[in-house]
Short mmCIF file of C-alpha atoms and ligand atoms in Angstrom, two decimals:
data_model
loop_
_atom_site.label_atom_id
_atom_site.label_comp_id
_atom_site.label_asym_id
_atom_site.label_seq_id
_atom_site.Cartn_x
_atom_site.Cartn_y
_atom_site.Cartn_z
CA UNK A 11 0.00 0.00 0.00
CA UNK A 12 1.39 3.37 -0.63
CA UNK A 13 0.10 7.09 0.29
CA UNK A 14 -1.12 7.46 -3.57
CA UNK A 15 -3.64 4.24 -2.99
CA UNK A 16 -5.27 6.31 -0.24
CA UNK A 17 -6.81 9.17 -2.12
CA UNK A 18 -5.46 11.40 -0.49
CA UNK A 19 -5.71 14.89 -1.95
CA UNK A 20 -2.20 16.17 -4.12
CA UNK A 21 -1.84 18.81 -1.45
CA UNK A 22 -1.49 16.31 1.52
CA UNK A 23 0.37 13.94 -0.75
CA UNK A 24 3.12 16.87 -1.11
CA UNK A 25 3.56 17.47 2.33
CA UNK A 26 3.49 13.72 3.44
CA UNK A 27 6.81 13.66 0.57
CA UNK A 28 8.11 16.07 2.02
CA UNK A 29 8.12 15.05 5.38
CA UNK A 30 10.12 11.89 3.45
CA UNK A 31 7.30 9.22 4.53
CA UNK A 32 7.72 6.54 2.09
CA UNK A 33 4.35 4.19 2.97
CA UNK A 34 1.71 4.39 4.94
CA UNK A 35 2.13 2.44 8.59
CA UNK A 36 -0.69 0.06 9.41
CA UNK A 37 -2.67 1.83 11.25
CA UNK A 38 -2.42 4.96 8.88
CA UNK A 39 -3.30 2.38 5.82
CA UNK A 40 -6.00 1.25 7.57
CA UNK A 41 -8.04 4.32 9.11
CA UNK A 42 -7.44 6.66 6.72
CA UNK A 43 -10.00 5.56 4.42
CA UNK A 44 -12.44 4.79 6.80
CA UNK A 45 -11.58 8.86 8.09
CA UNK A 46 -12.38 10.17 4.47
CA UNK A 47 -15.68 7.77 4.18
CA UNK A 48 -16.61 9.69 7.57
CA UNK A 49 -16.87 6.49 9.53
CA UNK A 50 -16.50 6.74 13.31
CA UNK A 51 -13.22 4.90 14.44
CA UNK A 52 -12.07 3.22 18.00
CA UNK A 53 -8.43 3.08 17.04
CA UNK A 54 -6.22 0.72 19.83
CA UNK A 55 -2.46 2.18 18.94
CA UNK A 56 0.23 3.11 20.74
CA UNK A 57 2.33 6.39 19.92
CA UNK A 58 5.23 5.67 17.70
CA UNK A 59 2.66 3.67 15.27
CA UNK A 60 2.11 6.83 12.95
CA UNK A 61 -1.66 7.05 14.03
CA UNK A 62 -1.17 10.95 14.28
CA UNK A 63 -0.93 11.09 10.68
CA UNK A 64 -3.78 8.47 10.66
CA UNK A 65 -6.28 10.92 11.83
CA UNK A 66 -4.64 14.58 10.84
CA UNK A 67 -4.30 13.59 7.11
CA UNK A 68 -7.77 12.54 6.34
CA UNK A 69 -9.47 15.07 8.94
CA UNK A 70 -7.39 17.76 6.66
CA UNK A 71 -8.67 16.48 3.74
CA UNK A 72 -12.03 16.86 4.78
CA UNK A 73 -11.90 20.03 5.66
CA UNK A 74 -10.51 21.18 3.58
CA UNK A 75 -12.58 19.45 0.51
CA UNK A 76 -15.74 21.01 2.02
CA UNK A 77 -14.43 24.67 0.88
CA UNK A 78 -14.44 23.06 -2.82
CA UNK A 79 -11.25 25.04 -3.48
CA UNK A 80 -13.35 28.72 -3.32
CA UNK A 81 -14.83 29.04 -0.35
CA UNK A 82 -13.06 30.67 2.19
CA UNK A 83 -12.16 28.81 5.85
CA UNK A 84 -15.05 30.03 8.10
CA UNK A 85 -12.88 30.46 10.77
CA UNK A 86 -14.52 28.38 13.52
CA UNK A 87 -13.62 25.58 15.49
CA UNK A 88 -14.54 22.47 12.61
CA UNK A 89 -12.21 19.90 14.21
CA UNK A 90 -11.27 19.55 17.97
CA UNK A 91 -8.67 16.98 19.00
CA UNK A 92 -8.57 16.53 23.13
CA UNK A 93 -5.51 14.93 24.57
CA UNK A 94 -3.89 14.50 27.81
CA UNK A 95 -0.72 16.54 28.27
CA UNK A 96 0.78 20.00 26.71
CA UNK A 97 3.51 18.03 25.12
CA UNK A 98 1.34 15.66 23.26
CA UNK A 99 -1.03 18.90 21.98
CA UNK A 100 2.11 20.82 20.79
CA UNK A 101 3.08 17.73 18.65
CA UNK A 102 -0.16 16.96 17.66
CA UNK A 103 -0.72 21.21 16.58
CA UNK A 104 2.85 20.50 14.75
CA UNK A 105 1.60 17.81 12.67
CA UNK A 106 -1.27 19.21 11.41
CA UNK A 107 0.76 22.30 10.51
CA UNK A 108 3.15 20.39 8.83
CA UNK A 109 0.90 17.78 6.69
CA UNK A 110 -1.56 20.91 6.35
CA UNK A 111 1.08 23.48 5.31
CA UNK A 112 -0.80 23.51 1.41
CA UNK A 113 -4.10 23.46 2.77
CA UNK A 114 -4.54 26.65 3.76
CA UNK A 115 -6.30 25.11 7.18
CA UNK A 116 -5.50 26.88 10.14
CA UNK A 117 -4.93 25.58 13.66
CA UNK A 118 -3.83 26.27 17.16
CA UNK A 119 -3.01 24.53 20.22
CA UNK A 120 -4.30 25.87 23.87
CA UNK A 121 -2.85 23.83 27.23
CA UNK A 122 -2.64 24.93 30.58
CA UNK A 123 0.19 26.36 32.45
CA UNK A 124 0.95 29.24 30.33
CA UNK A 125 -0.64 32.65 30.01
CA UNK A 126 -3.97 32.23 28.30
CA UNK A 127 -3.97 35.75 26.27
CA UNK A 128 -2.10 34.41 23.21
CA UNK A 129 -4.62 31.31 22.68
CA UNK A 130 -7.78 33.37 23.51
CA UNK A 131 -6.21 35.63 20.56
CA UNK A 132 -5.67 33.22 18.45
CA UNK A 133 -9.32 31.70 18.67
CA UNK A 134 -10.45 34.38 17.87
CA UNK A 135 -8.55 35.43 14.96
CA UNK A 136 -10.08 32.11 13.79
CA UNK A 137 -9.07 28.44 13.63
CA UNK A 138 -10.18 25.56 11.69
CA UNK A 139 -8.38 22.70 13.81
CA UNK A 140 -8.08 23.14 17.92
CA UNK A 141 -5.75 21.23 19.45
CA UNK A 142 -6.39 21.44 22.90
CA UNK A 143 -5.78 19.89 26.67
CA UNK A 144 -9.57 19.40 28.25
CA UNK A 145 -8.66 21.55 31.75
CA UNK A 146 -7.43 25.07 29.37
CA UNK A 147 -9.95 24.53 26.82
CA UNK A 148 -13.03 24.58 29.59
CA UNK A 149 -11.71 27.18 31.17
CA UNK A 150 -11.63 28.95 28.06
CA UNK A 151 -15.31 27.83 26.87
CA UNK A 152 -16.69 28.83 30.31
CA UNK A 153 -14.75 32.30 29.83
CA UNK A 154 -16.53 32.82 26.46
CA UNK A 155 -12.96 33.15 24.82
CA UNK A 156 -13.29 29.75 22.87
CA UNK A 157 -16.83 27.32 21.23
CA UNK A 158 -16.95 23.89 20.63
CA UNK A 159 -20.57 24.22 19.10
CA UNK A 160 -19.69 23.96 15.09
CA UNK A 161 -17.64 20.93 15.82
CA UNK A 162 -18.15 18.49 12.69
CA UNK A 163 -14.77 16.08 13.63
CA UNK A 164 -14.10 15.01 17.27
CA UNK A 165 -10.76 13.27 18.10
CA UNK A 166 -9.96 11.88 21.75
CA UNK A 167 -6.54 10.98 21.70
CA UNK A 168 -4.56 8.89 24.42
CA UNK A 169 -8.46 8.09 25.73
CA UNK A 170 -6.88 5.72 28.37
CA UNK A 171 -4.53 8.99 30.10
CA UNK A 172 -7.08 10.89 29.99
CA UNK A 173 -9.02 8.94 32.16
CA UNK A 174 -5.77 8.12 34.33
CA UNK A 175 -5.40 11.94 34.72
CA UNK A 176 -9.07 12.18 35.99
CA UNK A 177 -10.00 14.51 32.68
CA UNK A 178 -13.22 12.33 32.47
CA UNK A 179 -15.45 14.93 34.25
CA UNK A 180 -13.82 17.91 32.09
CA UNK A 181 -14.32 15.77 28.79
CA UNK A 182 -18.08 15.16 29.58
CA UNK A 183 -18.51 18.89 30.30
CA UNK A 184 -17.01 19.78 26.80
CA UNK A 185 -18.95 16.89 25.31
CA UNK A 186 -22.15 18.58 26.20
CA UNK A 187 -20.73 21.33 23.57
CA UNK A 188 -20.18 19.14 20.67
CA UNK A 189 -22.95 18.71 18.08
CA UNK A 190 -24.25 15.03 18.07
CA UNK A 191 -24.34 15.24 14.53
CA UNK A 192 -20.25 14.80 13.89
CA UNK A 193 -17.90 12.09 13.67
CA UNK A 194 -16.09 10.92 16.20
CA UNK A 195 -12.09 9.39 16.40
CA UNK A 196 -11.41 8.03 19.90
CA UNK A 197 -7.44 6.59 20.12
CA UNK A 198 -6.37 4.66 22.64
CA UNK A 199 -3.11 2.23 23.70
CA UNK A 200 -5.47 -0.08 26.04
CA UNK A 201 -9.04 -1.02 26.45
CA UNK A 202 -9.88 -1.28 29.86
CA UNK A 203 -14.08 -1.30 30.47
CA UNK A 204 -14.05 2.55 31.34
CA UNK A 205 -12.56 3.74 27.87
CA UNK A 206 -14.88 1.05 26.65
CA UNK A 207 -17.79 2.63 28.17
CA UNK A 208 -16.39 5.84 26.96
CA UNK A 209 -16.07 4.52 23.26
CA UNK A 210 -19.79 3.68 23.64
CA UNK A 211 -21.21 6.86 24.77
CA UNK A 212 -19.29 9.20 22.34
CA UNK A 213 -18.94 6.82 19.38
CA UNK A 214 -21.83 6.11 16.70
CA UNK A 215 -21.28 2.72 14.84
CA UNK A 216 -17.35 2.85 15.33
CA UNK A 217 -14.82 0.45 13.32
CA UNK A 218 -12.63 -0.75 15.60
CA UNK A 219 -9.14 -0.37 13.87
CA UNK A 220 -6.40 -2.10 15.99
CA UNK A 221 -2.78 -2.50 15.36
CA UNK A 222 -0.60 -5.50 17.02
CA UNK A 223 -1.93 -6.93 20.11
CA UNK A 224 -3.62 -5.02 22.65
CA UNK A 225 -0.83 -3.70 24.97
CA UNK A 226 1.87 -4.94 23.29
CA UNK A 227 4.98 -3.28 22.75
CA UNK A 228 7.13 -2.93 19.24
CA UNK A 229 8.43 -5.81 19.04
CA UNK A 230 12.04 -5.15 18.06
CA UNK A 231 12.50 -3.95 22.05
CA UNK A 232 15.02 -5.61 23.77
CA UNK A 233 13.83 -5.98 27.34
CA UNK A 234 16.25 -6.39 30.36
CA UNK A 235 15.60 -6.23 33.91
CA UNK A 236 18.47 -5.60 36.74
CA UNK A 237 17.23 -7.03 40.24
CA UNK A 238 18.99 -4.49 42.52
CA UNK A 239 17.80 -2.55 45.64
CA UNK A 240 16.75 1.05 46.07
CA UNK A 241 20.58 2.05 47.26
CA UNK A 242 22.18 0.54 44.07
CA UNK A 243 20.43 2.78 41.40
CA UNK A 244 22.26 5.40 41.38
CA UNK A 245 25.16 3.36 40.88
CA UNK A 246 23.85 1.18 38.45
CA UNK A 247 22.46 3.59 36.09
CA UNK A 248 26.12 5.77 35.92
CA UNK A 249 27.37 2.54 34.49
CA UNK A 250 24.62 2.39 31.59
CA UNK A 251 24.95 5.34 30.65
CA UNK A 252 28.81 5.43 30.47
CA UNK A 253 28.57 3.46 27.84
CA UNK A 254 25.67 4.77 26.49
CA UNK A 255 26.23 7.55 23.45
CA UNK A 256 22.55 7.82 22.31
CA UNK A 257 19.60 9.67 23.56
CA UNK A 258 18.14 7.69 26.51
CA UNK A 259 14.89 8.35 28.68
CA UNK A 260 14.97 7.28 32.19
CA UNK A 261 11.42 7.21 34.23
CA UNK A 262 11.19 7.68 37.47
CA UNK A 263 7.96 7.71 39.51
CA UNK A 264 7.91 10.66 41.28
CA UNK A 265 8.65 14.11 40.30
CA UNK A 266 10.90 14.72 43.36
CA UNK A 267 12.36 11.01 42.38
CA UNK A 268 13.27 12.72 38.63
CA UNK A 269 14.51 15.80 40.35
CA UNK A 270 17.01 13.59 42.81
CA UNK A 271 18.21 11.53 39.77
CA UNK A 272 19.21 14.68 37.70
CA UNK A 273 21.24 16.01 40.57
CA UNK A 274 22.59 12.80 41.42
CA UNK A 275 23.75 12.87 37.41
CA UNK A 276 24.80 16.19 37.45
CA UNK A 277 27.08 15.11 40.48
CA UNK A 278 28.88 12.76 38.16
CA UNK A 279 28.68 15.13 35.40
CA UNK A 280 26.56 13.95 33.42
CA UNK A 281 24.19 16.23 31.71
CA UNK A 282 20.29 15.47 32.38
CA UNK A 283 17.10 17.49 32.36
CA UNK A 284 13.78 16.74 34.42
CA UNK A 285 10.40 16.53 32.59
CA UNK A 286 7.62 16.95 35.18
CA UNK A 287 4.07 18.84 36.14
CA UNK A 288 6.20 21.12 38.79
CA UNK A 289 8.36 22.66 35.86
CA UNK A 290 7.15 25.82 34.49
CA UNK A 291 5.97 25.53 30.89
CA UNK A 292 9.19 26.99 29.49
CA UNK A 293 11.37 25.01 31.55
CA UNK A 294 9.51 21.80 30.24
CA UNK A 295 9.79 23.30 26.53
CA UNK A 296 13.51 23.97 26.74
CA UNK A 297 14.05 20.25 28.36
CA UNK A 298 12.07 19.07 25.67
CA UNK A 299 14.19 20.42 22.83
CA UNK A 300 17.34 20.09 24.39
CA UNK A 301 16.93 16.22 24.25
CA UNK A 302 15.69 16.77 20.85
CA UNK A 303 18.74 18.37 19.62
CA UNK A 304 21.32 15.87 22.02
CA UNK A 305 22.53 18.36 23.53
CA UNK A 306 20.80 16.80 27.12
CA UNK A 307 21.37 12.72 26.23
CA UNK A 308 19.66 12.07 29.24
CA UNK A 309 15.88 13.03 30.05
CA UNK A 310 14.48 11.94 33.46
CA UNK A 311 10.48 11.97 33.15
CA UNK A 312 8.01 10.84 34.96
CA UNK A 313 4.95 9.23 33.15
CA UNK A 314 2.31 11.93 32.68
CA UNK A 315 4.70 14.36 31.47
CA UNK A 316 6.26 11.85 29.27
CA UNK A 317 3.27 10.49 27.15
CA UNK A 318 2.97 11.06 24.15
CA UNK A 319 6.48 12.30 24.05
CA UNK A 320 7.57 12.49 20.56
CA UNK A 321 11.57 12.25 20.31
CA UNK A 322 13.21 10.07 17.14
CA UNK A 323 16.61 7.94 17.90
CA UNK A 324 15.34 7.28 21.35
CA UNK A 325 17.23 4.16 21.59
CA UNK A 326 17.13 2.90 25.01
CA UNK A 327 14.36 3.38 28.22
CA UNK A 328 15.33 2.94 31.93
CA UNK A 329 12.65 2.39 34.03
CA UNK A 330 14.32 4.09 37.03
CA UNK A 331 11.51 2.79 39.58
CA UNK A 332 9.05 0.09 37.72
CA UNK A 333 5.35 0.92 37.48
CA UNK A 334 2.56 -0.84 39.45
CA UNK A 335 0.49 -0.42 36.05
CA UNK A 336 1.67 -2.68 33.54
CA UNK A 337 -0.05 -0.70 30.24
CA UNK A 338 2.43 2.14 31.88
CA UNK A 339 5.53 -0.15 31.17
CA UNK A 340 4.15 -0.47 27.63
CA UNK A 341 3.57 3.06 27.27
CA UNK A 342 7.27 3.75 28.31
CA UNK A 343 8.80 1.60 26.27
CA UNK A 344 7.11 3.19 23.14
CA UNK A 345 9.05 6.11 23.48
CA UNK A 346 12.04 3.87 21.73
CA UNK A 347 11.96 1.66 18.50
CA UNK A 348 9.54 4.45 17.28
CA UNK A 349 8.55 3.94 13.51
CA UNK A 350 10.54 0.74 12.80
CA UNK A 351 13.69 1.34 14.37
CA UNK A 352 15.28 -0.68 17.29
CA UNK A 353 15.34 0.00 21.09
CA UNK A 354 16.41 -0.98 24.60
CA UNK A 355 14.57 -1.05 27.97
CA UNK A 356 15.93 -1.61 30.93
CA UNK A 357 14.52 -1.55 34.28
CA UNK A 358 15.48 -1.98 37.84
CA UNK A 359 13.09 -4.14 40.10
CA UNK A 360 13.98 -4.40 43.67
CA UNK A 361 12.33 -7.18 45.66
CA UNK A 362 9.68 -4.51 46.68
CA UNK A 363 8.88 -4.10 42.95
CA UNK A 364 8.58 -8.23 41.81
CA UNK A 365 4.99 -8.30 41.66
CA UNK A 366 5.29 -5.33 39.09
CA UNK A 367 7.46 -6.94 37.53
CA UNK A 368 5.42 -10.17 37.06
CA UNK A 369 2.69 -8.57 35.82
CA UNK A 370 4.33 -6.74 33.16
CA UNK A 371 6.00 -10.32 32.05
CA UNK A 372 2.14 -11.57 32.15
CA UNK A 373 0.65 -8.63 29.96
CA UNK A 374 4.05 -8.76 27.53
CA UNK A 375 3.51 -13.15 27.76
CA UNK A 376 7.55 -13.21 27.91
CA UNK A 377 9.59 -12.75 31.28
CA UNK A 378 12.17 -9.92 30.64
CA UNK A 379 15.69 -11.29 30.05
CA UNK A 380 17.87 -11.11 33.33
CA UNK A 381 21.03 -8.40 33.30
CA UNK A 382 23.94 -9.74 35.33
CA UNK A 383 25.22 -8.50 38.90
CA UNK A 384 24.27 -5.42 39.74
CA UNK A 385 27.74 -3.47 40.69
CA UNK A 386 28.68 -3.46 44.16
CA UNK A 387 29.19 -0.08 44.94
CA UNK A 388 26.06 2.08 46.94
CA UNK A 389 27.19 5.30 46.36
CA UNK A 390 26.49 7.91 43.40
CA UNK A 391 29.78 7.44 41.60
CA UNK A 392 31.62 11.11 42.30
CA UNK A 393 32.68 13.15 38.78
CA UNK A 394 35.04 12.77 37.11
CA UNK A 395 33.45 9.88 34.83
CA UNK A 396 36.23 7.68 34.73
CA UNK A 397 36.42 7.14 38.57
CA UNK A 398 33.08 5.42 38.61
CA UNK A 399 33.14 2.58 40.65
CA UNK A 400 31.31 0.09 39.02
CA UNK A 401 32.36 -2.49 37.60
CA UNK A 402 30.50 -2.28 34.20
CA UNK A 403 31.35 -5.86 33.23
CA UNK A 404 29.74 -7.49 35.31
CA UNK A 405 26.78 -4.86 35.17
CA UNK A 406 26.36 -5.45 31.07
CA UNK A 407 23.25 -6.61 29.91
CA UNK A 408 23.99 -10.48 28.60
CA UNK A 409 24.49 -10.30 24.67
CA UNK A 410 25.64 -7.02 24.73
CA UNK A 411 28.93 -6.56 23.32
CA UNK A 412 31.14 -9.33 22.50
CA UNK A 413 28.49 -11.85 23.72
CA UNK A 414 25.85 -10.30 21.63
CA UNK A 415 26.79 -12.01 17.81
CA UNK A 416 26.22 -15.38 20.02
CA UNK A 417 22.97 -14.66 21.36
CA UNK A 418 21.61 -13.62 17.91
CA UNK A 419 18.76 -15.44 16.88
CA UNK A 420 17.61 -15.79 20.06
CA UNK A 421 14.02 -16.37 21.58
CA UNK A 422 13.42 -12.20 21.16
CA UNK A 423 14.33 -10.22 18.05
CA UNK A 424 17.95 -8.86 18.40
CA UNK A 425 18.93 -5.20 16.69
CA UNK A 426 22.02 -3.80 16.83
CA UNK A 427 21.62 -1.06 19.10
CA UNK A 428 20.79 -4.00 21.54
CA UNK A 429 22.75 -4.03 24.50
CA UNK A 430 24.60 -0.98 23.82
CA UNK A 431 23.32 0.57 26.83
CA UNK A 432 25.54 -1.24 29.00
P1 LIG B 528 2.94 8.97 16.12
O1 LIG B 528 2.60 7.56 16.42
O2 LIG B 528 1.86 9.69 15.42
O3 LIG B 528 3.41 9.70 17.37
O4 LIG B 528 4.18 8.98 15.08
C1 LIG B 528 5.43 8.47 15.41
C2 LIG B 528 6.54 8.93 14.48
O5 LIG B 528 6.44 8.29 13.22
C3 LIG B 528 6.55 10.43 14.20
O6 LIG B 528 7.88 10.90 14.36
C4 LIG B 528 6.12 10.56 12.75
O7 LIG B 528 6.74 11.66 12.13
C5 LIG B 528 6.60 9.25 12.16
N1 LIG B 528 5.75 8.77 11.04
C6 LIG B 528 4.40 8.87 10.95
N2 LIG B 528 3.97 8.29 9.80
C7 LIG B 528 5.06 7.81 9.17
C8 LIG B 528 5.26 7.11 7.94
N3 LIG B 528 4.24 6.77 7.14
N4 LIG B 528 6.53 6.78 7.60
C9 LIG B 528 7.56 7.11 8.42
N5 LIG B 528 7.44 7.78 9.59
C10 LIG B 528 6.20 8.11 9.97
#
């Protein structure tokens, strides 16, 4: 299948070139028709599967067919996408701006945290597309600065954080906004009964459009696990990323938790930012694109202000503390081995954490493969790098370096990145 089987419109099919996409992914192949033949769709897809494109390509292409080429944009809100965190809306506002850039469609993006002036401006200098976060855009509504009531395409995206965040209340207060008469796109990585529930209420006749197993991760992740305790981590994680030359995200599960790792890094001068709800907006944007550029190799987030997170070459994922939520560990580990390419996680389970980590082996059907010794030393190694006191051996993920050729064709899907963190 490529973009030209999907009727997509010659503007869209420039900009999709240009942004060098080859094919279609799966899930693009499969819901963009069913987008353009107006169909509602309950999409189950992780990030990092292209469904962003899956939705912002066709919805663009309907609006922008409805003008017929003369008429002019009318200027109100004609397609409102909801999502759970700032980060997520930015990237989502950047990708209709960049498949949309010969459309003429216009869009903005509104999210908490920031002043609200500039967004209430730029409703109402008129927007086809709103991007939005539920919390800033009811404010907004109940301000009379922003309407939801000419509404013809609904997304939800993330469904399942929304919920986690406790948005449900907000979303059913902007549902009551939304014409009944639209069509409705409601993404989400899992299906638990409330987002089912959900996808009944707001949904009319949906196609259910699922790609690889529910809660399943891409499969060319290499998963270790490191059974340490809480004083080792510090410790343990200097000596990954010694060797480690790529971009890597480490999750911790507490903001003050990401804070303490950073300065613990810094310590042994190692450059890291923190990504979580207590940093300003700008400080958040400026971690953000830091990472982006390499400049910061090493982002510590914790979950919420990590979905969605859209960052290529991500190629390895520490999970700093496990998660008691398994779908979480999923969610994680699709920040790497985004769009084909390969990726690393590693966590670190202390005997407090085991029944996390048994149910993330049961939802993933495959025990993670055991590292070796965690090194001996307690303390955060002191800078300069090269007096670390670890012995990074011993601490190597099995199959990583020289043992790795042996180990190929193993049980799980090898890449050559594999390993490398350690
Ligand atoms: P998403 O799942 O929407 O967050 O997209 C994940 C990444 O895949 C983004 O960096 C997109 O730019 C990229 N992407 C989306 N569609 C394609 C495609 N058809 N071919 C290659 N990369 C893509």
């Amino acid at each position: 299948m490529r973009f030209e089987d999907l009727r997509l419109s010659e503007p869209l099919l420039r900009a999709v070139r240009s942004a060098r996409y080859v094919d279609p992914t799966p899930i693009q192949a499969k819901a963009i028709p069913l987008v353009l033949s107006g169909r509602d769709v309950l999409g189950c897809a992780q990030t990092g599967t292209g469904k962003t494109a899956a939705f912002a390509l066709p919805i663009l292409q309907r609006l922008s067919e409805r003008w017929g080429g003369a008429k002019k944009p009318t200027g109100r809100v004609r397609a409102l996408v909801l999502c759970p965190t700032r980060e997520l809306a930015q990237q989502i506002h950047e990708s209709f701006r960049t498949y949309g850039q010969n459309t003429g469609v216009r869009g903005t993006v509104i999210f908490g945290g920031v002043n609200q002036n500039r967004q209430a401006r730029a409703l109402r200098a008129g927007v086809d597309v709103l991007v939005a976060t539920p919390g800033r855009l009811l404010d907004l509504m109940e301000q009379g600065l922003a309407s939801v009531s000419g509404t013809e395409i609904l997304v939800l995206d993330e469904a399942d954080r929304m919920l986690d965040m406790g948005f449900l209340p907000d979303l059913r207060r902007i549902l009551a906004h939304v014409p009944r008469q639209r069509q409705t796109l409601l993404f989400s990585a899992t299906m638990p009964p409330p987002i089912r529930k959900l996808a009944g209420d707001v949904l009319r006749k949906p196609v259910p459009v699922e790609v690889a197993r529910v809660s399943s991760p891409a499969p060319q992740v290499d998963h270790w696990v490191y059974h340490v305790e809480k004083p080792e981590k510090p410790a343990l994680l200097m000596s990954l990323l010694e060797q480690t030359h790529t971009r890597t995200l480490v999750f911790t599960r507490t903001k003050h938790g990401a804070d303490r790792v950073v300065r613990q890094l810094a310590k042994a001068g190692v450059s890291a930012a923190a990504l979580h709800g207590n940093k300003s907006q700008g400080a958040r944007t400026r971690a953000l694109s830091e990472f982006r550029s390499a400049e910061t190799p090493v982002l510590v987030a914790t979950d919420i202000a990590a979905r969605g997170l859209d960052v290529e070459d991500i190629t390895h994922v520490i999970n700093y503390d496990l998660t008691p939520e398994p779908e979480t560990y999923v969610h994680r580990i699709g920040r790497t081995a985004r769009a084909g390419a390969a990726g690393t996680a590693v966590s670190f389970c202390t005997s407090a954490e085991h029944a996390d980590l048994r149910a993330i082996e049961q939802l993933l059907r495959e025990p993670l493969q055991q590292a070796g010794d965690p090194p001996k030393s307690v303390e955060p190694p002191p800078a300069p790098r090269r007096e670390v006191p670890v012995r990074a051996a011993r601490s190597r993920p099995r199959g990583s370096g020289a043992g790795r050729s042996s180990k190929r064709g193993s049980r799980r899907r090898r890449s050559s990145t594999a390993g490398a963190v350690a």
